[in-house]
Short mmCIF file of C-alpha atoms in Angstrom, two decimals:
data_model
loop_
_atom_site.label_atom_id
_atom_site.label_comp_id
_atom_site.label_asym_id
_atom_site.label_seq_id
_atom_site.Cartn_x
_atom_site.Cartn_y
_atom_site.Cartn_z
CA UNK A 1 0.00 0.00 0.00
CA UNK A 2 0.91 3.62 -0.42
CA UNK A 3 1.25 5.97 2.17
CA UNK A 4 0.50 9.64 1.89
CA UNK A 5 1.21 11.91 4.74
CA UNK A 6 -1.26 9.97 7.44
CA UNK A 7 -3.13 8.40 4.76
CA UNK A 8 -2.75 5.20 3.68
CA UNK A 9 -3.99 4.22 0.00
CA UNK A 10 -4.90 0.72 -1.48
CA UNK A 11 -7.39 0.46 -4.55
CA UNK A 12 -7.18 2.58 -7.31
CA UNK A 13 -9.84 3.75 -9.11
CA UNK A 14 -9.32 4.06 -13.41
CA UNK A 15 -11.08 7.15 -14.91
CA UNK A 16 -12.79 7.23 -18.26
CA UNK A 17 -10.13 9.00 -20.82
CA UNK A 18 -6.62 9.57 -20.85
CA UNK A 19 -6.76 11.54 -17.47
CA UNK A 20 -4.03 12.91 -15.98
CA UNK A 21 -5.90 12.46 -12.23
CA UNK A 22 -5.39 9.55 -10.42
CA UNK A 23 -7.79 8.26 -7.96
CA UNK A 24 -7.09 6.40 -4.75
CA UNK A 25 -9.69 4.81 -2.09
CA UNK A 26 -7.38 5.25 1.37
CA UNK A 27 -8.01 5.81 5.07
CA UNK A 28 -7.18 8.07 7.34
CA UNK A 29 -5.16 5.70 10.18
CA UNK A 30 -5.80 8.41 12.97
CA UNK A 31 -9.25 8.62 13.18
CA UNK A 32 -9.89 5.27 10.44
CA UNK A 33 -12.61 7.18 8.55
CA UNK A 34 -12.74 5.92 4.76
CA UNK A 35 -11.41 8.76 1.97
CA UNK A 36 -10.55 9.06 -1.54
CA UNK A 37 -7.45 10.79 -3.34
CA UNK A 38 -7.60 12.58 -6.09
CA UNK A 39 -3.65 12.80 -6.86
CA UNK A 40 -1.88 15.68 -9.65
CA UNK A 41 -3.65 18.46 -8.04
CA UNK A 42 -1.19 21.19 -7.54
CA UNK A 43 -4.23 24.15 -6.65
CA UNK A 44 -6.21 24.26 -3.52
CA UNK A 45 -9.35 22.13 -3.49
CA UNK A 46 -12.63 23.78 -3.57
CA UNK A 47 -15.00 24.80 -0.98
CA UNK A 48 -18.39 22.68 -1.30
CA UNK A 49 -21.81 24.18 -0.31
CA UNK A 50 -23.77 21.11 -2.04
CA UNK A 51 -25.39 18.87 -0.89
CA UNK A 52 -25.28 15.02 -1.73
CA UNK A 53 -21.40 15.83 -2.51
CA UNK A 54 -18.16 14.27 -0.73
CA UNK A 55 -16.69 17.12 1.28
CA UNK A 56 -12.99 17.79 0.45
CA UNK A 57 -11.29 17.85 3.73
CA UNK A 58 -7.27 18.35 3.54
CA UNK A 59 -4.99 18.71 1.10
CA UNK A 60 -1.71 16.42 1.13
CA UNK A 61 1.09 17.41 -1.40
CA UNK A 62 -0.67 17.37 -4.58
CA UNK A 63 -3.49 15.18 -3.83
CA UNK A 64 -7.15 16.47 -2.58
CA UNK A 65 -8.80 14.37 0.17
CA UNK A 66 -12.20 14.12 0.80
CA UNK A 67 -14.00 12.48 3.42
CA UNK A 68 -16.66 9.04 2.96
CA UNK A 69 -19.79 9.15 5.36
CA UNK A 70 -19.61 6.48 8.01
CA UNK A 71 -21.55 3.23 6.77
CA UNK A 72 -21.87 4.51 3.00
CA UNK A 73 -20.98 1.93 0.40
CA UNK A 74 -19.77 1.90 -3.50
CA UNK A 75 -22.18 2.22 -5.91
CA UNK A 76 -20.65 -0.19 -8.15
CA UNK A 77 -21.16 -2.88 -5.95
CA UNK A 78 -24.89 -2.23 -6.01
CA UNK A 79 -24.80 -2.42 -10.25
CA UNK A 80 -28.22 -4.18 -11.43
CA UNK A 81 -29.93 -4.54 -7.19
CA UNK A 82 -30.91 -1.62 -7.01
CA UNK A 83 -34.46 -0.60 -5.76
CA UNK A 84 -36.22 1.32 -8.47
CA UNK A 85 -37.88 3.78 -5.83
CA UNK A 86 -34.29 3.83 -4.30
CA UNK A 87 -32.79 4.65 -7.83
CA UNK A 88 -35.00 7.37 -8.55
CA UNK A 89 -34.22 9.11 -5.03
CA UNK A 90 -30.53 8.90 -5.70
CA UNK A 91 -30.72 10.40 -9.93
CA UNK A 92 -32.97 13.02 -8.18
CA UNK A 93 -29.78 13.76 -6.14
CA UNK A 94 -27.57 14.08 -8.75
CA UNK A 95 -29.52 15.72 -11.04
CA UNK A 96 -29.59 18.39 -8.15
CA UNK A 97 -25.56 18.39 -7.62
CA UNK A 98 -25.11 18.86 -11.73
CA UNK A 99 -27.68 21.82 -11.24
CA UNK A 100 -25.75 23.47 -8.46
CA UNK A 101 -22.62 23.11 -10.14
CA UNK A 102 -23.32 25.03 -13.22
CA UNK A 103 -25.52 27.70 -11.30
CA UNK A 104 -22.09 28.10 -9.39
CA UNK A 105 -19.34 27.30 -12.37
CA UNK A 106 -17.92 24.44 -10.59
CA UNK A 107 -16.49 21.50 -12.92
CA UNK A 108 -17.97 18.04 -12.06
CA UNK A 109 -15.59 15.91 -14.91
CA UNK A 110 -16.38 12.39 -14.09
CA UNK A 111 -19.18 10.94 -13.17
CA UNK A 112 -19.38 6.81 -12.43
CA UNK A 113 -20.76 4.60 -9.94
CA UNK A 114 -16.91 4.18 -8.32
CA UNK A 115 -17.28 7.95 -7.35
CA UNK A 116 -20.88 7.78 -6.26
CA UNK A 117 -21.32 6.15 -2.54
CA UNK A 118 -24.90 5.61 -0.93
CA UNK A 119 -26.44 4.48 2.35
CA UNK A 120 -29.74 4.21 2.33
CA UNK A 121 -31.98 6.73 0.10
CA UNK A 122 -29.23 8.68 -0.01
CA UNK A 123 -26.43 9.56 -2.41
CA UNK A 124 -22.59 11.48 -2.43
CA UNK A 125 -20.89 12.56 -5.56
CA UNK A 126 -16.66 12.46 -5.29
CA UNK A 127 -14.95 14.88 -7.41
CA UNK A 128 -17.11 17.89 -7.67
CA UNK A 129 -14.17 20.21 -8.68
CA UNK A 130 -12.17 18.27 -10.45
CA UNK A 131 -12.01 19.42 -14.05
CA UNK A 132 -12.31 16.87 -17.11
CA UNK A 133 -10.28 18.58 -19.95
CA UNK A 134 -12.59 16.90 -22.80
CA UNK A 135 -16.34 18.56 -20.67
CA UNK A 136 -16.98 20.53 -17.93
CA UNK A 137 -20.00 18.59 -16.50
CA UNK A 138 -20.81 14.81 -17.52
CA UNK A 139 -23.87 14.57 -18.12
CA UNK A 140 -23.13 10.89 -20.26
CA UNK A 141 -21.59 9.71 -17.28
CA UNK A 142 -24.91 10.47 -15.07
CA UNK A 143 -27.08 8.85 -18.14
CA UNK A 144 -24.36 5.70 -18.74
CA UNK A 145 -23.80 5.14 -14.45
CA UNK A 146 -28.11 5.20 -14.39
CA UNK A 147 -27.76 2.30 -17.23
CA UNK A 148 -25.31 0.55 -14.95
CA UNK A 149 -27.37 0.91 -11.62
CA UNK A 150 -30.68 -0.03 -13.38
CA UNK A 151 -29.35 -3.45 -15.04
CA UNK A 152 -31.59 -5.04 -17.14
CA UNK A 153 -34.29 -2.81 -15.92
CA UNK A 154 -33.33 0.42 -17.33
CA UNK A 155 -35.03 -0.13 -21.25
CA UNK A 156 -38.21 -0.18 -18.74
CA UNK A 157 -38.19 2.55 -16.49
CA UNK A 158 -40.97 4.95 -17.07
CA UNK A 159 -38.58 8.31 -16.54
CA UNK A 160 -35.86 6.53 -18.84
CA UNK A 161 -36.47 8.36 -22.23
CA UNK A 162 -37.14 11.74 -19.86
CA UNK A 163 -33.79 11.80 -19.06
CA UNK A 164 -31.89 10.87 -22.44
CA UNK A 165 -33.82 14.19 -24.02
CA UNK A 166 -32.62 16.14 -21.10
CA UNK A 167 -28.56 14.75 -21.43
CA UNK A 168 -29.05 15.57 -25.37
CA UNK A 169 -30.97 19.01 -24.58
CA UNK A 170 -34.40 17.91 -25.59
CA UNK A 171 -35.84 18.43 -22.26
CA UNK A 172 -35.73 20.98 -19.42
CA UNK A 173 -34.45 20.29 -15.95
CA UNK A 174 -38.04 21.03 -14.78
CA UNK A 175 -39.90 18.69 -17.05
CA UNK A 176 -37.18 16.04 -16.17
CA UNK A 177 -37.74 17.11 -12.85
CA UNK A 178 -41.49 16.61 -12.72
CA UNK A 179 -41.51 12.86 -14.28
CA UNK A 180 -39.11 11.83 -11.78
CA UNK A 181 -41.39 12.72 -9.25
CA UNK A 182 -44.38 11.68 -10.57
CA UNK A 183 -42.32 7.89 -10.43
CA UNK A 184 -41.34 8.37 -7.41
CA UNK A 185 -45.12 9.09 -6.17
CA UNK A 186 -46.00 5.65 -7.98
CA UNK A 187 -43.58 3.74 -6.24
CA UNK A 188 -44.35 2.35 -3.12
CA UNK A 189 -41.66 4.13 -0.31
CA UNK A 190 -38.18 2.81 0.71
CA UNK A 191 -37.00 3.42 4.00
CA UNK A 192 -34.14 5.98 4.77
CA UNK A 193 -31.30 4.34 6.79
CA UNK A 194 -32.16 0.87 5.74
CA UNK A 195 -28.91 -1.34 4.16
CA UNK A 196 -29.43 -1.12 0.50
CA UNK A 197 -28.13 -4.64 0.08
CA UNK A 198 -30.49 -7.22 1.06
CA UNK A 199 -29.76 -9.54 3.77
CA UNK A 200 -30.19 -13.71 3.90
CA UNK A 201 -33.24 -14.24 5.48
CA UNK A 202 -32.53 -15.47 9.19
CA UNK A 203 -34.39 -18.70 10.44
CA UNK A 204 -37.73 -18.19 12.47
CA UNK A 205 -37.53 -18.66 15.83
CA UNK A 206 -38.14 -22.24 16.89
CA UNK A 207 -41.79 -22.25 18.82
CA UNK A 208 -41.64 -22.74 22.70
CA UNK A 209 -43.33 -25.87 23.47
CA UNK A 210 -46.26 -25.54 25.67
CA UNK A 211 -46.96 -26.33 29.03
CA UNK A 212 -48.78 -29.36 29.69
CA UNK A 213 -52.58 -28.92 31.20
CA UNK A 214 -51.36 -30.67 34.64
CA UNK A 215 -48.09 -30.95 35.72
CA UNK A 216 -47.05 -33.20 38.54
CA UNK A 217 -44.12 -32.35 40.90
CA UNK A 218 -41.75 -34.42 43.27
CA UNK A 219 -40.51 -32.86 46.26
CA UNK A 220 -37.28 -33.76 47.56
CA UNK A 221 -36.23 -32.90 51.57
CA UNK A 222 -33.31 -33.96 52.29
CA UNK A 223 -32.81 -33.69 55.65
CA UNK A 224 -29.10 -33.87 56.97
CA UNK A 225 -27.76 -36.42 59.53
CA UNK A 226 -27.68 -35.44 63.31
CA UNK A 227 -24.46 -34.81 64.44
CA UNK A 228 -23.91 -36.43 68.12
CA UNK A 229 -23.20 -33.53 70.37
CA UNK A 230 -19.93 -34.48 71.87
CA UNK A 231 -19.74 -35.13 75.51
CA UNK A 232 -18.07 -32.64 77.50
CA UNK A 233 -14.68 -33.91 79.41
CA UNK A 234 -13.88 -32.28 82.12
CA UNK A 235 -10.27 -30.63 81.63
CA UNK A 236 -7.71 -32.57 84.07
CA UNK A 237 -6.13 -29.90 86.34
CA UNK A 238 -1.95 -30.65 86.48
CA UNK A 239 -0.33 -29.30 89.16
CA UNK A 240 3.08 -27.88 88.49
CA UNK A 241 5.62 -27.35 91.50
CA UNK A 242 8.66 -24.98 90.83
CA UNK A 243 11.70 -24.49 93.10
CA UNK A 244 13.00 -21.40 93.69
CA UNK A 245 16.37 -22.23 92.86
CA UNK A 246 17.60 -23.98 89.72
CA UNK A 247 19.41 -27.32 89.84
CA UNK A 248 22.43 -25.93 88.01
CA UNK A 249 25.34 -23.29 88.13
CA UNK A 250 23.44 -19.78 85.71
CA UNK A 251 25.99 -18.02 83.37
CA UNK A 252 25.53 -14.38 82.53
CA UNK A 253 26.14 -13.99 78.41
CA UNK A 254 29.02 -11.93 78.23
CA UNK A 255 28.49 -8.35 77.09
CA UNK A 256 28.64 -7.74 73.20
CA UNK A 257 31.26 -6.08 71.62
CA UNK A 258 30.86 -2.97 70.04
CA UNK A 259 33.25 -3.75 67.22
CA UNK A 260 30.61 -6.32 66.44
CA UNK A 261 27.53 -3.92 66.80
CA UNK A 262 28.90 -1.77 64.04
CA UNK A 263 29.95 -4.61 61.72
CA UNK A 264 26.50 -5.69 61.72
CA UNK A 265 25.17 -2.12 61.20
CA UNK A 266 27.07 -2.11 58.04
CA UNK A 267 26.08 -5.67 56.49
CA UNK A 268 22.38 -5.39 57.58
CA UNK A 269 21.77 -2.80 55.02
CA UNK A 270 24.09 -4.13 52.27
CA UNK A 271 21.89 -7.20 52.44
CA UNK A 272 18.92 -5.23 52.25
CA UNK A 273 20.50 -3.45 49.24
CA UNK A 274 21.38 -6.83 47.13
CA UNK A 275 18.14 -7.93 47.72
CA UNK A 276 16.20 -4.94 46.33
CA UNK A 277 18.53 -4.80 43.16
CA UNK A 278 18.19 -8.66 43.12
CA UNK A 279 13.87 -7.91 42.84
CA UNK A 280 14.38 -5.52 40.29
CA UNK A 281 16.83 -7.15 38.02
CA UNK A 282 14.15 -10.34 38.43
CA UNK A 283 11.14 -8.11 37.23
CA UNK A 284 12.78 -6.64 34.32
CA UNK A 285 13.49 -9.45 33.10
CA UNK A 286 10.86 -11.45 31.19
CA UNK A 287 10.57 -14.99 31.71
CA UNK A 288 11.58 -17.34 29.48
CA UNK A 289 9.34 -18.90 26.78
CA UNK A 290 6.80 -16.14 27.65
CA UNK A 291 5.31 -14.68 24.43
CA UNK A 292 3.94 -10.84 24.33
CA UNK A 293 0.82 -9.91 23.01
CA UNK A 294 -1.21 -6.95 21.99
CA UNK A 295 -4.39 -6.97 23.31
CA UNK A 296 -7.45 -4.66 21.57
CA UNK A 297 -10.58 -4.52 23.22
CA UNK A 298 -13.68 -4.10 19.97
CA UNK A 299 -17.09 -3.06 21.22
CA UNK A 300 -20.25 -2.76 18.79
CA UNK A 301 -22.23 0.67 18.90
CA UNK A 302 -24.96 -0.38 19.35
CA UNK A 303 -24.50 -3.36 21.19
CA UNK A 304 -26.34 -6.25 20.05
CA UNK A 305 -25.28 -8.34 17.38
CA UNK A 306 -22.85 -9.86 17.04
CA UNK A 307 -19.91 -9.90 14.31
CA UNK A 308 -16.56 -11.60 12.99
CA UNK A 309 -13.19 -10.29 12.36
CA UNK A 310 -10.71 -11.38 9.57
CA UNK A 311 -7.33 -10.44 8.77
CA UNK A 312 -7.01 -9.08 5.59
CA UNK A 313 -3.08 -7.25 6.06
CA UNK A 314 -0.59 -7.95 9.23
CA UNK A 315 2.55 -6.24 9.65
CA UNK A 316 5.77 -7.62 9.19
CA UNK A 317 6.74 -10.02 11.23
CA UNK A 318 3.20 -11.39 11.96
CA UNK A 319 2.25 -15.00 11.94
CA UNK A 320 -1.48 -14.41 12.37
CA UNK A 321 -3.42 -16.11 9.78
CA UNK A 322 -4.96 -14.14 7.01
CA UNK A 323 -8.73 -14.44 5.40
CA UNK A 324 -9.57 -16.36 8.05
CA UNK A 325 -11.90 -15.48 11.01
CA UNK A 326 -9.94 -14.83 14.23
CA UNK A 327 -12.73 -14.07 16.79
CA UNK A 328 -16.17 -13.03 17.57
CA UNK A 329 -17.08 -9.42 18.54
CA UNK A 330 -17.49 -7.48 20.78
CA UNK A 331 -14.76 -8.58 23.16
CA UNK A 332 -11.05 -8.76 22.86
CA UNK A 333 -8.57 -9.92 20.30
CA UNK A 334 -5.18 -10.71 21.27
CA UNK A 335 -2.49 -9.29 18.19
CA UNK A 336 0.89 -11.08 18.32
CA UNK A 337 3.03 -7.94 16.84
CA UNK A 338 2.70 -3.78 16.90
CA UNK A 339 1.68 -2.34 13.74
CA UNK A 340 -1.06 -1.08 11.29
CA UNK A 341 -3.54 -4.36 10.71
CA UNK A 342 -6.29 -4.41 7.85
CA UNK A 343 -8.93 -6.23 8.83
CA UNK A 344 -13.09 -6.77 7.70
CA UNK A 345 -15.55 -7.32 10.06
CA UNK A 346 -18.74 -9.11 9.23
CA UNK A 347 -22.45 -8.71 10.83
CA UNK A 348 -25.08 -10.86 9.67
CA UNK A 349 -27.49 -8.66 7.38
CA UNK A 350 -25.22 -5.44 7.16
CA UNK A 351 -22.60 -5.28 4.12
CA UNK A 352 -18.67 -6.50 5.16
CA UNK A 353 -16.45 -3.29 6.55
CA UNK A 354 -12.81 -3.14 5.65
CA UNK A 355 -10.62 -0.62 8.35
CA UNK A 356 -7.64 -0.06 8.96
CA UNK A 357 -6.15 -0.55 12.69
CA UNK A 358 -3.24 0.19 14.75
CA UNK A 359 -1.85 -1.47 17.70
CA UNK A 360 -1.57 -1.56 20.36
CA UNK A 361 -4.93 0.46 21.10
CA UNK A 362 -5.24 1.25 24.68
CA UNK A 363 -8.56 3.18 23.69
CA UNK A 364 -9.77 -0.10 22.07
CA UNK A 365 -11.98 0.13 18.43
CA UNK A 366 -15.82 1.05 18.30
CA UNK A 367 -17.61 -0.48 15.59
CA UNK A 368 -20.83 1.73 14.37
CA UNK A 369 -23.60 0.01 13.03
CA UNK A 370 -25.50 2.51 10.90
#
């Protein structure tokens, strides 16, 4: 992967055209928000007021960056599954960004589905400001990513000759306008924040059985063994008789020297000494065989469902298995060496999530579920 600045870029993404721009899906590894790169950019980027557009949010050498909502996925992916009241929200959209754009002569060059990320009924447009030298806006790339969206459906779609006679200039924006919402009227409604791709359907919950009518129960005492008190002994009373004077000759323990009182002074605390250095030298040091680990705590926002991790990239030195699943989340995942890891985490009914990671992580890593 390439690194630029904190940014670290994988995939790139070809434009239609000999193009001089080059295109880069990345991550920012401080926060791990999802970006693209548009790279050979020597001016300053743009400042965006429109909606439905990815904002551009720092500028690294020559490259633009601009920030991917949280949760939003690539249009291409969705190429031929996508809802037809869902497609009609999202060409509304960008119908609206191309009209913005030329109210306030802003280039939009390239338009295709690898630029255009949704969640939901909505859509962003990446690139808004970066000029195409062959047009100024593409409108053929709006009409030619709508053919790939709609799949075999587009020939069918009611709003589908509408919008060639407004790409060739046949048709106002507000005719085009008013079709599109007619269809969208005769469409029955899509939720907003629902996943666009749809999920396996999960297996029905098995039916409790039912009690019977009457029920019969045992009860069980168990009653625990007496313990025989034990019988009290009187204690025997010994009588002892001393004499006053002992049997043999007493010897007084001749006085210490002093000469030995300060010779002990001076070991006692050198043998205090050794010790303490001896404890420290013995904590510092690791035990043998012992292996270290980096230990990342992953929590699910909101908590609920659960999900898988994979490896996808370890650093070097790493023997931790790739494309395979390592662990169930939330809870913690043990990493055998520091570094940046790439992983993809998996919950049932929601589209995969590639991130980047770095450990160790004393904060830990919150997984949103949008």
């Amino acid at each position: 992967m390439e690194s630029l600045g904190h940014y670290l870029l994988r995939g790139r993404i070809a434009l239609p055209g000999g193009s001089a721009t080059e295109v880069y899906e990345g991550q920012d590894i401080r926060t791990g928000i999802e970006v693209l790169a548009f790279k050979s950019l020597p001016e300053e980027p743009p400042k965006l007021s429109i909606p439905h557009t990815l904002s551009w949010i720092d500028r690294e050498e020559d490259a633009w960056i601009a920030e991917i909502p949280v949760g939003a996925v690539q249009t291409s992916w969705l190429a031929g599954r996508v809802e037809l009241a869902r497609l009609v929200q999202w060409v509304r959209q960008l119908l609206g960004v191309l009209k913005q754009a030329q109210e306030n002569d802003i280039p939009v060059g390239y338009i295709i589905p690898e630029l255009i990320w949704a969640r939901g009924s909505r859509v962003w447009l990446g690139g808004v400001g970066v000029a195409n030298p062959e047009q100024k806006w593409d409108f053929v790339g709006l009409l030619n990513t709508v053919r790939v969206l709609a799949g075999d459906a587009y020939p069918a779609l009611p709003w589908r000759e509408a919008l060639e006679n407004y790409v060739t200039g046949q048709l106002d924006y507000a005719a085009l306008m008013e079709q599109l919402e007619a269809a969208a009227n005769q469409l029955p409604p899509v939720s907003v924040d629902t996943p666009v791709v749809s999920a396996s359907p999960e297996p029905a919950p098995e039916p409790m059985p039912s009690k019977p009518a009457t029920s019969k129960s045992l009860k069980v005492q168990v009653s625990e063994p007496t313990v025989p008190q034990p019988t009290t002994t009187p204690p025997r009373r010994i009588r002892i008789e001393e004499r006053l004077e002992p049997s043999f000759e007493v010897l007084e323990p001749p006085p210490a020297s002093r000469r030995t009182f300060l010779l002990w002074l001076l070991i006692v605390p050198l043998l205090l000494l050794a010790g303490g250095i001896g404890l420290w030298l013995r904590s510092r040091t690791p035990p043998s065989g012992q292996t270290t680990v980096y230990p990342v705590e992953f929590r699910l926002q909101p908590p609920g469902p659960s999900a898988s991790i994979v490896l996808l990239e370890i650093p070097e030195g790493s023997k931790m298995p790739l494309n395979t699943e390592i662990a169930q989340l939330p809870g913690r995942v043990d990493f055998d060496k520091p570094g940046v890891y790439r992983i993809r985490v998996r919950v049932q009914g929601r589209a995969p999530v590639e991130s980047l990671i770095e450990v160790p992580n004393p904060g830990g890593v919150t997984i949103s579920l949008r």
